[in-house]
């Protein structure tokens, strides 16, 4: 088996939303192992503090800060605190999201559920991007990676609010790339498939099987499958890549 050469992000200053567990925790750990200095935020305070402590014990520069994407003031405060800790900013990974609409038909969704999903997944991503921009443009390597979902590419049923929110994140990525590009900041998105993490434990086994059977690479998707593309998009190797969507789903959806 060939050796995997890790992406080098030595000294890069990166913030991650929703990093306390699951895919977000995998991003935080992979960034730290690639040499980045990381501040991540979440509502899961115990999990966040435990992850940060474990990574610091392993010699990495990682900090946790509380973050509630549903509260605009919390987003602004998190970004400012993270930048103060890091002494600047080179990268932002917008990972935090909620599902809430899983298993319900469009006719069964409540307005409150719809609004909650949109406020976190869409408005929260927008606010994090704009809060980070003044700091990213001061970096020669400013980069944003938005975590979308391949559910928005194939139209997953019984998941409408989430699917719509991730479709909005994809569209937002294109627009922000044009606006932020004038200031030297790249904005890209990845669209993971159904990944085996705590947040997908509620998904019926039939949906897991549907993904596995439909992938060109017929196996379960795990967090390690997704971290590499994020590291690449934050790295110098991707400095001329912006406004792009990269499906990361083992070939379940192909462009």
PDB file of C-alpha atoms in Angstrom:
ATOM      1  CA  UNK A   1       0.000   0.000   0.000  1.00  0.00           C
ATOM      2  CA  UNK A   2       1.379   3.405  -0.950  1.00  0.00           C
ATOM      3  CA  UNK A   3       2.110   5.967   1.736  1.00  0.00           C
ATOM      4  CA  UNK A   4      -0.308   8.854   2.094  1.00  0.00           C
ATOM      5  CA  UNK A   5       1.457  12.214   2.041  1.00  0.00           C
ATOM      6  CA  UNK A   6      -0.386  14.590   4.389  1.00  0.00           C
ATOM      7  CA  UNK A   7      -1.238  18.141   3.361  1.00  0.00           C
ATOM      8  CA  UNK A   8       1.077  20.558   5.149  1.00  0.00           C
ATOM      9  CA  UNK A   9      -0.666  23.436   6.907  1.00  0.00           C
ATOM     10  CA  UNK A  10       2.127  24.303   9.304  1.00  0.00           C
ATOM     11  CA  UNK A  11       1.253  27.381  11.329  1.00  0.00           C
ATOM     12  CA  UNK A  12      -1.984  28.003   9.435  1.00  0.00           C
ATOM     13  CA  UNK A  13      -4.626  29.682  11.606  1.00  0.00           C
ATOM     14  CA  UNK A  14      -8.016  28.045  11.123  1.00  0.00           C
ATOM     15  CA  UNK A  15     -11.418  28.194  12.784  1.00  0.00           C
ATOM     16  CA  UNK A  16     -14.005  25.427  12.544  1.00  0.00           C
ATOM     17  CA  UNK A  17     -17.702  25.652  13.407  1.00  0.00           C
ATOM     18  CA  UNK A  18     -19.442  22.609  14.841  1.00  0.00           C
ATOM     19  CA  UNK A  19     -16.176  20.909  15.736  1.00  0.00           C
ATOM     20  CA  UNK A  20     -16.960  19.123  18.991  1.00  0.00           C
ATOM     21  CA  UNK A  21     -17.819  15.723  17.559  1.00  0.00           C
ATOM     22  CA  UNK A  22     -18.512  13.755  14.393  1.00  0.00           C
ATOM     23  CA  UNK A  23     -17.260  15.134  11.094  1.00  0.00           C
ATOM     24  CA  UNK A  24     -16.368  18.464  12.690  1.00  0.00           C
ATOM     25  CA  UNK A  25     -14.128  16.772  15.251  1.00  0.00           C
ATOM     26  CA  UNK A  26     -12.441  14.889  12.406  1.00  0.00           C
ATOM     27  CA  UNK A  27     -11.732  18.210  10.678  1.00  0.00           C
ATOM     28  CA  UNK A  28     -10.276  19.680  13.864  1.00  0.00           C
ATOM     29  CA  UNK A  29      -8.032  16.661  14.466  1.00  0.00           C
ATOM     30  CA  UNK A  30      -6.871  16.479  10.836  1.00  0.00           C
ATOM     31  CA  UNK A  31      -6.068  20.188  10.777  1.00  0.00           C
ATOM     32  CA  UNK A  32      -4.100  19.912  14.002  1.00  0.00           C
ATOM     33  CA  UNK A  33      -2.186  16.895  12.705  1.00  0.00           C
ATOM     34  CA  UNK A  34      -1.374  18.856   9.529  1.00  0.00           C
ATOM     35  CA  UNK A  35       0.271  21.532  11.664  1.00  0.00           C
ATOM     36  CA  UNK A  36      -2.521  24.100  11.803  1.00  0.00           C
ATOM     37  CA  UNK A  37      -3.447  26.111  14.865  1.00  0.00           C
ATOM     38  CA  UNK A  38      -7.168  25.642  15.417  1.00  0.00           C
ATOM     39  CA  UNK A  39     -10.007  27.248  17.324  1.00  0.00           C
ATOM     40  CA  UNK A  40     -13.337  25.482  17.029  1.00  0.00           C
ATOM     41  CA  UNK A  41     -16.818  26.260  18.298  1.00  0.00           C
ATOM     42  CA  UNK A  42     -19.916  24.307  19.215  1.00  0.00           C
ATOM     43  CA  UNK A  43     -22.874  24.071  21.582  1.00  0.00           C
ATOM     44  CA  UNK A  44     -21.570  20.777  22.978  1.00  0.00           C
ATOM     45  CA  UNK A  45     -19.354  22.313  25.634  1.00  0.00           C
ATOM     46  CA  UNK A  46     -18.240  19.146  27.444  1.00  0.00           C
ATOM     47  CA  UNK A  47     -17.372  17.386  24.171  1.00  0.00           C
ATOM     48  CA  UNK A  48     -15.607  20.485  22.892  1.00  0.00           C
ATOM     49  CA  UNK A  49     -13.478  20.966  25.974  1.00  0.00           C
ATOM     50  CA  UNK A  50     -12.588  17.254  26.041  1.00  0.00           C
ATOM     51  CA  UNK A  51     -11.515  17.218  22.387  1.00  0.00           C
ATOM     52  CA  UNK A  52      -9.420  20.363  22.766  1.00  0.00           C
ATOM     53  CA  UNK A  53      -7.755  18.971  25.891  1.00  0.00           C
ATOM     54  CA  UNK A  54      -6.913  15.658  24.218  1.00  0.00           C
ATOM     55  CA  UNK A  55      -5.371  17.368  21.190  1.00  0.00           C
ATOM     56  CA  UNK A  56      -3.382  19.775  23.343  1.00  0.00           C
ATOM     57  CA  UNK A  57      -2.081  16.797  25.326  1.00  0.00           C
ATOM     58  CA  UNK A  58      -0.833  15.380  22.025  1.00  0.00           C
ATOM     59  CA  UNK A  59       1.125  18.580  21.409  1.00  0.00           C
ATOM     60  CA  UNK A  60      -1.280  20.449  19.127  1.00  0.00           C
ATOM     61  CA  UNK A  61      -2.420  24.068  19.400  1.00  0.00           C
ATOM     62  CA  UNK A  62      -6.195  23.704  19.647  1.00  0.00           C
ATOM     63  CA  UNK A  63      -8.769  25.712  21.595  1.00  0.00           C
ATOM     64  CA  UNK A  64     -12.532  25.457  22.055  1.00  0.00           C
ATOM     65  CA  UNK A  65     -14.976  28.369  22.287  1.00  0.00           C
ATOM     66  CA  UNK A  66     -18.774  28.283  22.738  1.00  0.00           C
ATOM     67  CA  UNK A  67     -20.735  28.980  19.556  1.00  0.00           C
ATOM     68  CA  UNK A  68     -24.453  29.113  18.765  1.00  0.00           C
ATOM     69  CA  UNK A  69     -25.006  29.725  15.058  1.00  0.00           C
ATOM     70  CA  UNK A  70     -28.676  30.502  15.729  1.00  0.00           C
ATOM     71  CA  UNK A  71     -27.575  33.651  17.581  1.00  0.00           C
ATOM     72  CA  UNK A  72     -25.904  36.315  15.406  1.00  0.00           C
ATOM     73  CA  UNK A  73     -24.155  37.876  18.392  1.00  0.00           C
ATOM     74  CA  UNK A  74     -22.631  34.511  19.271  1.00  0.00           C
ATOM     75  CA  UNK A  75     -21.223  34.109  15.754  1.00  0.00           C
ATOM     76  CA  UNK A  76     -19.568  37.530  15.859  1.00  0.00           C
ATOM     77  CA  UNK A  77     -18.182  36.957  19.355  1.00  0.00           C
ATOM     78  CA  UNK A  78     -16.825  33.529  18.444  1.00  0.00           C
ATOM     79  CA  UNK A  79     -14.961  34.772  15.389  1.00  0.00           C
ATOM     80  CA  UNK A  80     -13.454  37.724  17.258  1.00  0.00           C
ATOM     81  CA  UNK A  81     -12.384  35.527  20.174  1.00  0.00           C
ATOM     82  CA  UNK A  82     -10.892  32.945  17.819  1.00  0.00           C
ATOM     83  CA  UNK A  83      -8.943  35.567  15.881  1.00  0.00           C
ATOM     84  CA  UNK A  84      -7.650  37.077  19.111  1.00  0.00           C
ATOM     85  CA  UNK A  85      -6.455  33.640  20.222  1.00  0.00           C
ATOM     86  CA  UNK A  86      -4.823  32.831  16.892  1.00  0.00           C
ATOM     87  CA  UNK A  87      -3.406  36.285  16.207  1.00  0.00           C
ATOM     88  CA  UNK A  88      -5.010  36.386  12.774  1.00  0.00           C
ATOM     89  CA  UNK A  89      -6.894  34.072  10.444  1.00  0.00           C
ATOM     90  CA  UNK A  90      -6.053  32.040   7.355  1.00  0.00           C
ATOM     91  CA  UNK A  91      -8.963  29.626   7.055  1.00  0.00           C
ATOM     92  CA  UNK A  92     -12.583  29.017   8.000  1.00  0.00           C
ATOM     93  CA  UNK A  93     -14.419  25.685   7.843  1.00  0.00           C
ATOM     94  CA  UNK A  94     -18.185  26.157   8.052  1.00  0.00           C
ATOM     95  CA  UNK A  95     -19.221  22.731   9.285  1.00  0.00           C
ATOM     96  CA  UNK A  96     -21.927  23.383  11.898  1.00  0.00           C
ATOM     97  CA  UNK A  97     -25.458  22.459  10.832  1.00  0.00           C
ATOM     98  CA  UNK A  98     -28.680  20.942  12.090  1.00  0.00           C
ATOM     99  CA  UNK A  99     -30.994  18.494  10.332  1.00  0.00           C
ATOM    100  CA  UNK A 100     -34.277  18.582  12.297  1.00  0.00           C
ATOM    101  CA  UNK A 101     -36.421  17.724   9.239  1.00  0.00           C
ATOM    102  CA  UNK A 102     -35.308  14.101   8.852  1.00  0.00           C
ATOM    103  CA  UNK A 103     -38.070  11.570   8.237  1.00  0.00           C
ATOM    104  CA  UNK A 104     -40.778  14.149   7.541  1.00  0.00           C
ATOM    105  CA  UNK A 105     -42.529  14.870   4.272  1.00  0.00           C
ATOM    106  CA  UNK A 106     -42.634  18.435   3.012  1.00  0.00           C
ATOM    107  CA  UNK A 107     -46.298  18.590   4.021  1.00  0.00           C
ATOM    108  CA  UNK A 108     -45.415  17.619   7.584  1.00  0.00           C
ATOM    109  CA  UNK A 109     -42.774  20.260   8.279  1.00  0.00           C
ATOM    110  CA  UNK A 110     -43.571  23.106  10.632  1.00  0.00           C
ATOM    111  CA  UNK A 111     -42.598  26.686   9.908  1.00  0.00           C
ATOM    112  CA  UNK A 112     -40.615  26.736  13.149  1.00  0.00           C
ATOM    113  CA  UNK A 113     -38.549  23.744  12.007  1.00  0.00           C
ATOM    114  CA  UNK A 114     -37.938  25.302   8.596  1.00  0.00           C
ATOM    115  CA  UNK A 115     -36.851  28.598  10.157  1.00  0.00           C
ATOM    116  CA  UNK A 116     -34.572  26.916  12.693  1.00  0.00           C
ATOM    117  CA  UNK A 117     -32.733  24.948  10.001  1.00  0.00           C
ATOM    118  CA  UNK A 118     -32.364  27.969   7.746  1.00  0.00           C
ATOM    119  CA  UNK A 119     -31.181  30.207  10.579  1.00  0.00           C
ATOM    120  CA  UNK A 120     -28.380  27.836  11.551  1.00  0.00           C
ATOM    121  CA  UNK A 121     -27.338  26.302   8.231  1.00  0.00           C
ATOM    122  CA  UNK A 122     -27.749  29.278   5.905  1.00  0.00           C
ATOM    123  CA  UNK A 123     -27.804  32.484   7.950  1.00  0.00           C
ATOM    124  CA  UNK A 124     -25.165  31.137  10.333  1.00  0.00           C
ATOM    125  CA  UNK A 125     -22.832  30.225   7.472  1.00  0.00           C
ATOM    126  CA  UNK A 126     -23.291  33.655   5.884  1.00  0.00           C
ATOM    127  CA  UNK A 127     -22.606  35.453   9.179  1.00  0.00           C
ATOM    128  CA  UNK A 128     -19.495  33.368   9.864  1.00  0.00           C
ATOM    129  CA  UNK A 129     -18.165  34.160   6.389  1.00  0.00           C
ATOM    130  CA  UNK A 130     -18.723  37.899   6.691  1.00  0.00           C
ATOM    131  CA  UNK A 131     -17.344  38.035  10.230  1.00  0.00           C
ATOM    132  CA  UNK A 132     -14.198  36.219   9.102  1.00  0.00           C
ATOM    133  CA  UNK A 133     -13.661  38.217   5.906  1.00  0.00           C
ATOM    134  CA  UNK A 134     -11.830  41.238   7.394  1.00  0.00           C
ATOM    135  CA  UNK A 135      -9.300  38.877   8.940  1.00  0.00           C
ATOM    136  CA  UNK A 136      -9.002  36.489   5.999  1.00  0.00           C
ATOM    137  CA  UNK A 137      -8.263  39.303   3.570  1.00  0.00           C
ATOM    138  CA  UNK A 138      -5.270  40.279   5.727  1.00  0.00           C
ATOM    139  CA  UNK A 139      -3.848  36.820   5.075  1.00  0.00           C
ATOM    140  CA  UNK A 140      -2.091  35.883   1.851  1.00  0.00           C
ATOM    141  CA  UNK A 141      -3.804  32.489   2.158  1.00  0.00           C
ATOM    142  CA  UNK A 142      -7.387  33.342   3.112  1.00  0.00           C
ATOM    143  CA  UNK A 143      -9.696  30.412   2.377  1.00  0.00           C
ATOM    144  CA  UNK A 144     -13.225  29.349   3.294  1.00  0.00           C
ATOM    145  CA  UNK A 145     -14.590  25.826   2.974  1.00  0.00           C
ATOM    146  CA  UNK A 146     -18.344  25.426   3.346  1.00  0.00           C
ATOM    147  CA  UNK A 147     -19.647  21.963   4.170  1.00  0.00           C
ATOM    148  CA  UNK A 148     -22.740  21.334   2.057  1.00  0.00           C
ATOM    149  CA  UNK A 149     -24.265  17.905   1.375  1.00  0.00           C
ATOM    150  CA  UNK A 150     -24.840  15.666  -1.609  1.00  0.00           C
ATOM    151  CA  UNK A 151     -28.486  15.418  -0.522  1.00  0.00           C
ATOM    152  CA  UNK A 152     -28.924  18.755  -2.310  1.00  0.00           C
ATOM    153  CA  UNK A 153     -27.505  17.208  -5.507  1.00  0.00           C
ATOM    154  CA  UNK A 154     -29.810  14.199  -5.744  1.00  0.00           C
ATOM    155  CA  UNK A 155     -32.879  15.543  -3.947  1.00  0.00           C
ATOM    156  CA  UNK A 156     -33.075  13.323  -0.891  1.00  0.00           C
ATOM    157  CA  UNK A 157     -36.721  12.873   0.170  1.00  0.00           C
ATOM    158  CA  UNK A 158     -38.100  13.400   3.675  1.00  0.00           C
ATOM    159  CA  UNK A 159     -35.344  15.868   4.475  1.00  0.00           C
ATOM    160  CA  UNK A 160     -36.555  19.029   2.783  1.00  0.00           C
ATOM    161  CA  UNK A 161     -35.452  21.797   5.136  1.00  0.00           C
ATOM    162  CA  UNK A 162     -31.942  20.373   5.387  1.00  0.00           C
ATOM    163  CA  UNK A 163     -31.705  19.714   1.633  1.00  0.00           C
ATOM    164  CA  UNK A 164     -32.902  23.232   0.834  1.00  0.00           C
ATOM    165  CA  UNK A 165     -30.460  24.742   3.306  1.00  0.00           C
ATOM    166  CA  UNK A 166     -27.515  22.884   1.808  1.00  0.00           C
ATOM    167  CA  UNK A 167     -28.596  23.895  -1.683  1.00  0.00           C
ATOM    168  CA  UNK A 168     -28.500  27.467  -0.439  1.00  0.00           C
ATOM    169  CA  UNK A 169     -24.991  26.940   0.949  1.00  0.00           C
ATOM    170  CA  UNK A 170     -23.850  25.742  -2.479  1.00  0.00           C
ATOM    171  CA  UNK A 171     -25.363  28.780  -4.210  1.00  0.00           C
ATOM    172  CA  UNK A 172     -23.935  31.083  -1.537  1.00  0.00           C
ATOM    173  CA  UNK A 173     -20.495  29.616  -2.126  1.00  0.00           C
ATOM    174  CA  UNK A 174     -20.595  30.637  -5.791  1.00  0.00           C
ATOM    175  CA  UNK A 175     -21.676  34.197  -5.009  1.00  0.00           C
ATOM    176  CA  UNK A 176     -19.260  34.697  -2.120  1.00  0.00           C
ATOM    177  CA  UNK A 177     -16.380  33.393  -4.236  1.00  0.00           C
ATOM    178  CA  UNK A 178     -16.961  36.231  -6.715  1.00  0.00           C
ATOM    179  CA  UNK A 179     -17.306  38.864  -3.992  1.00  0.00           C
ATOM    180  CA  UNK A 180     -14.443  37.691  -1.785  1.00  0.00           C
ATOM    181  CA  UNK A 181     -12.139  36.883  -4.700  1.00  0.00           C
ATOM    182  CA  UNK A 182     -11.490  40.583  -5.185  1.00  0.00           C
ATOM    183  CA  UNK A 183      -9.878  40.502  -1.760  1.00  0.00           C
ATOM    184  CA  UNK A 184      -7.818  37.387  -2.396  1.00  0.00           C
ATOM    185  CA  UNK A 185     -10.033  35.019  -0.394  1.00  0.00           C
ATOM    186  CA  UNK A 186     -11.119  31.698  -1.903  1.00  0.00           C
ATOM    187  CA  UNK A 187     -14.530  30.190  -1.134  1.00  0.00           C
ATOM    188  CA  UNK A 188     -15.296  26.572  -1.978  1.00  0.00           C
ATOM    189  CA  UNK A 189     -17.690  23.882  -0.803  1.00  0.00           C
ATOM    190  CA  UNK A 190     -17.643  20.150  -0.360  1.00  0.00           C
ATOM    191  CA  UNK A 191     -20.715  17.925  -0.543  1.00  0.00           C
ATOM    192  CA  UNK A 192     -20.162  14.816   1.571  1.00  0.00           C
ATOM    193  CA  UNK A 193     -22.365  11.790   1.216  1.00  0.00           C
ATOM    194  CA  UNK A 194     -23.919   9.981   4.153  1.00  0.00           C
ATOM    195  CA  UNK A 195     -21.019   9.657   6.587  1.00  0.00           C
ATOM    196  CA  UNK A 196     -20.861   7.274   9.532  1.00  0.00           C
ATOM    197  CA  UNK A 197     -20.901   9.694  12.503  1.00  0.00           C
ATOM    198  CA  UNK A 198     -23.055  10.309  15.569  1.00  0.00           C
ATOM    199  CA  UNK A 199     -25.216  12.827  13.724  1.00  0.00           C
ATOM    200  CA  UNK A 200     -26.327  10.225  11.158  1.00  0.00           C
ATOM    201  CA  UNK A 201     -27.199   7.532  13.686  1.00  0.00           C
ATOM    202  CA  UNK A 202     -30.906   8.413  13.275  1.00  0.00           C
ATOM    203  CA  UNK A 203     -30.846   7.675   9.536  1.00  0.00           C
ATOM    204  CA  UNK A 204     -32.743   4.454   8.703  1.00  0.00           C
ATOM    205  CA  UNK A 205     -30.589   1.498   7.688  1.00  0.00           C
ATOM    206  CA  UNK A 206     -32.350   1.417   4.335  1.00  0.00           C
ATOM    207  CA  UNK A 207     -30.907   4.844   3.496  1.00  0.00           C
ATOM    208  CA  UNK A 208     -27.401   3.704   4.506  1.00  0.00           C
ATOM    209  CA  UNK A 209     -27.826   0.651   2.267  1.00  0.00           C
ATOM    210  CA  UNK A 210     -29.099   2.828  -0.574  1.00  0.00           C
ATOM    211  CA  UNK A 211     -25.926   4.895  -0.443  1.00  0.00           C
ATOM    212  CA  UNK A 212     -23.596   1.919  -0.224  1.00  0.00           C
ATOM    213  CA  UNK A 213     -25.276   0.198  -3.156  1.00  0.00           C
ATOM    214  CA  UNK A 214     -25.273   3.364  -5.278  1.00  0.00           C
ATOM    215  CA  UNK A 215     -21.650   4.380  -4.783  1.00  0.00           C
ATOM    216  CA  UNK A 216     -18.991   3.661  -7.360  1.00  0.00           C
ATOM    217  CA  UNK A 217     -16.892   2.771  -4.304  1.00  0.00           C
ATOM    218  CA  UNK A 218     -19.348   0.412  -2.572  1.00  0.00           C
ATOM    219  CA  UNK A 219     -18.546   0.856   1.098  1.00  0.00           C
ATOM    220  CA  UNK A 220     -19.535   2.980   4.050  1.00  0.00           C
ATOM    221  CA  UNK A 221     -18.225   6.561   4.093  1.00  0.00           C
ATOM    222  CA  UNK A 222     -16.217   7.542   7.168  1.00  0.00           C
ATOM    223  CA  UNK A 223     -14.877  10.930   8.346  1.00  0.00           C
ATOM    224  CA  UNK A 224     -11.359  10.213   7.073  1.00  0.00           C
ATOM    225  CA  UNK A 225     -12.817  10.163   3.557  1.00  0.00           C
ATOM    226  CA  UNK A 226     -13.825  13.816   3.901  1.00  0.00           C
ATOM    227  CA  UNK A 227     -10.942  15.452   5.748  1.00  0.00           C
ATOM    228  CA  UNK A 228      -8.448  15.297   2.870  1.00  0.00           C
ATOM    229  CA  UNK A 229     -10.500  17.442   0.463  1.00  0.00           C
ATOM    230  CA  UNK A 230     -10.977  20.080   3.174  1.00  0.00           C
ATOM    231  CA  UNK A 231      -7.250  20.215   3.909  1.00  0.00           C
ATOM    232  CA  UNK A 232      -6.548  20.538   0.184  1.00  0.00           C
ATOM    233  CA  UNK A 233      -8.945  23.452  -0.247  1.00  0.00           C
ATOM    234  CA  UNK A 234      -7.274  25.267   2.655  1.00  0.00           C
ATOM    235  CA  UNK A 235      -3.780  24.623   1.322  1.00  0.00           C
ATOM    236  CA  UNK A 236      -1.500  26.509  -1.057  1.00  0.00           C
ATOM    237  CA  UNK A 237      -2.199  23.830  -3.667  1.00  0.00           C
ATOM    238  CA  UNK A 238      -5.732  25.257  -4.042  1.00  0.00           C
ATOM    239  CA  UNK A 239      -4.949  28.979  -4.189  1.00  0.00           C
ATOM    240  CA  UNK A 240      -6.394  29.247  -7.711  1.00  0.00           C
ATOM    241  CA  UNK A 241      -9.464  27.143  -6.943  1.00  0.00           C
ATOM    242  CA  UNK A 242     -12.562  29.081  -5.913  1.00  0.00           C
ATOM    243  CA  UNK A 243     -16.327  28.968  -6.326  1.00  0.00           C
ATOM    244  CA  UNK A 244     -16.235  25.205  -6.748  1.00  0.00           C
ATOM    245  CA  UNK A 245     -18.318  22.379  -5.316  1.00  0.00           C
ATOM    246  CA  UNK A 246     -16.547  19.089  -4.699  1.00  0.00           C
ATOM    247  CA  UNK A 247     -18.831  16.087  -4.096  1.00  0.00           C
ATOM    248  CA  UNK A 248     -17.107  13.704  -1.680  1.00  0.00           C
ATOM    249  CA  UNK A 249     -19.347  10.663  -1.715  1.00  0.00           C
ATOM    250  CA  UNK A 250     -17.553   7.721  -3.314  1.00  0.00           C
ATOM    251  CA  UNK A 251     -19.207   8.370  -6.663  1.00  0.00           C
ATOM    252  CA  UNK A 252     -22.824   8.272  -5.451  1.00  0.00           C
ATOM    253  CA  UNK A 253     -23.347  11.558  -7.278  1.00  0.00           C
ATOM    254  CA  UNK A 254     -21.070  12.404 -10.200  1.00  0.00           C
ATOM    255  CA  UNK A 255     -20.673  15.751 -11.953  1.00  0.00           C
TER     256      UNK A 255
END
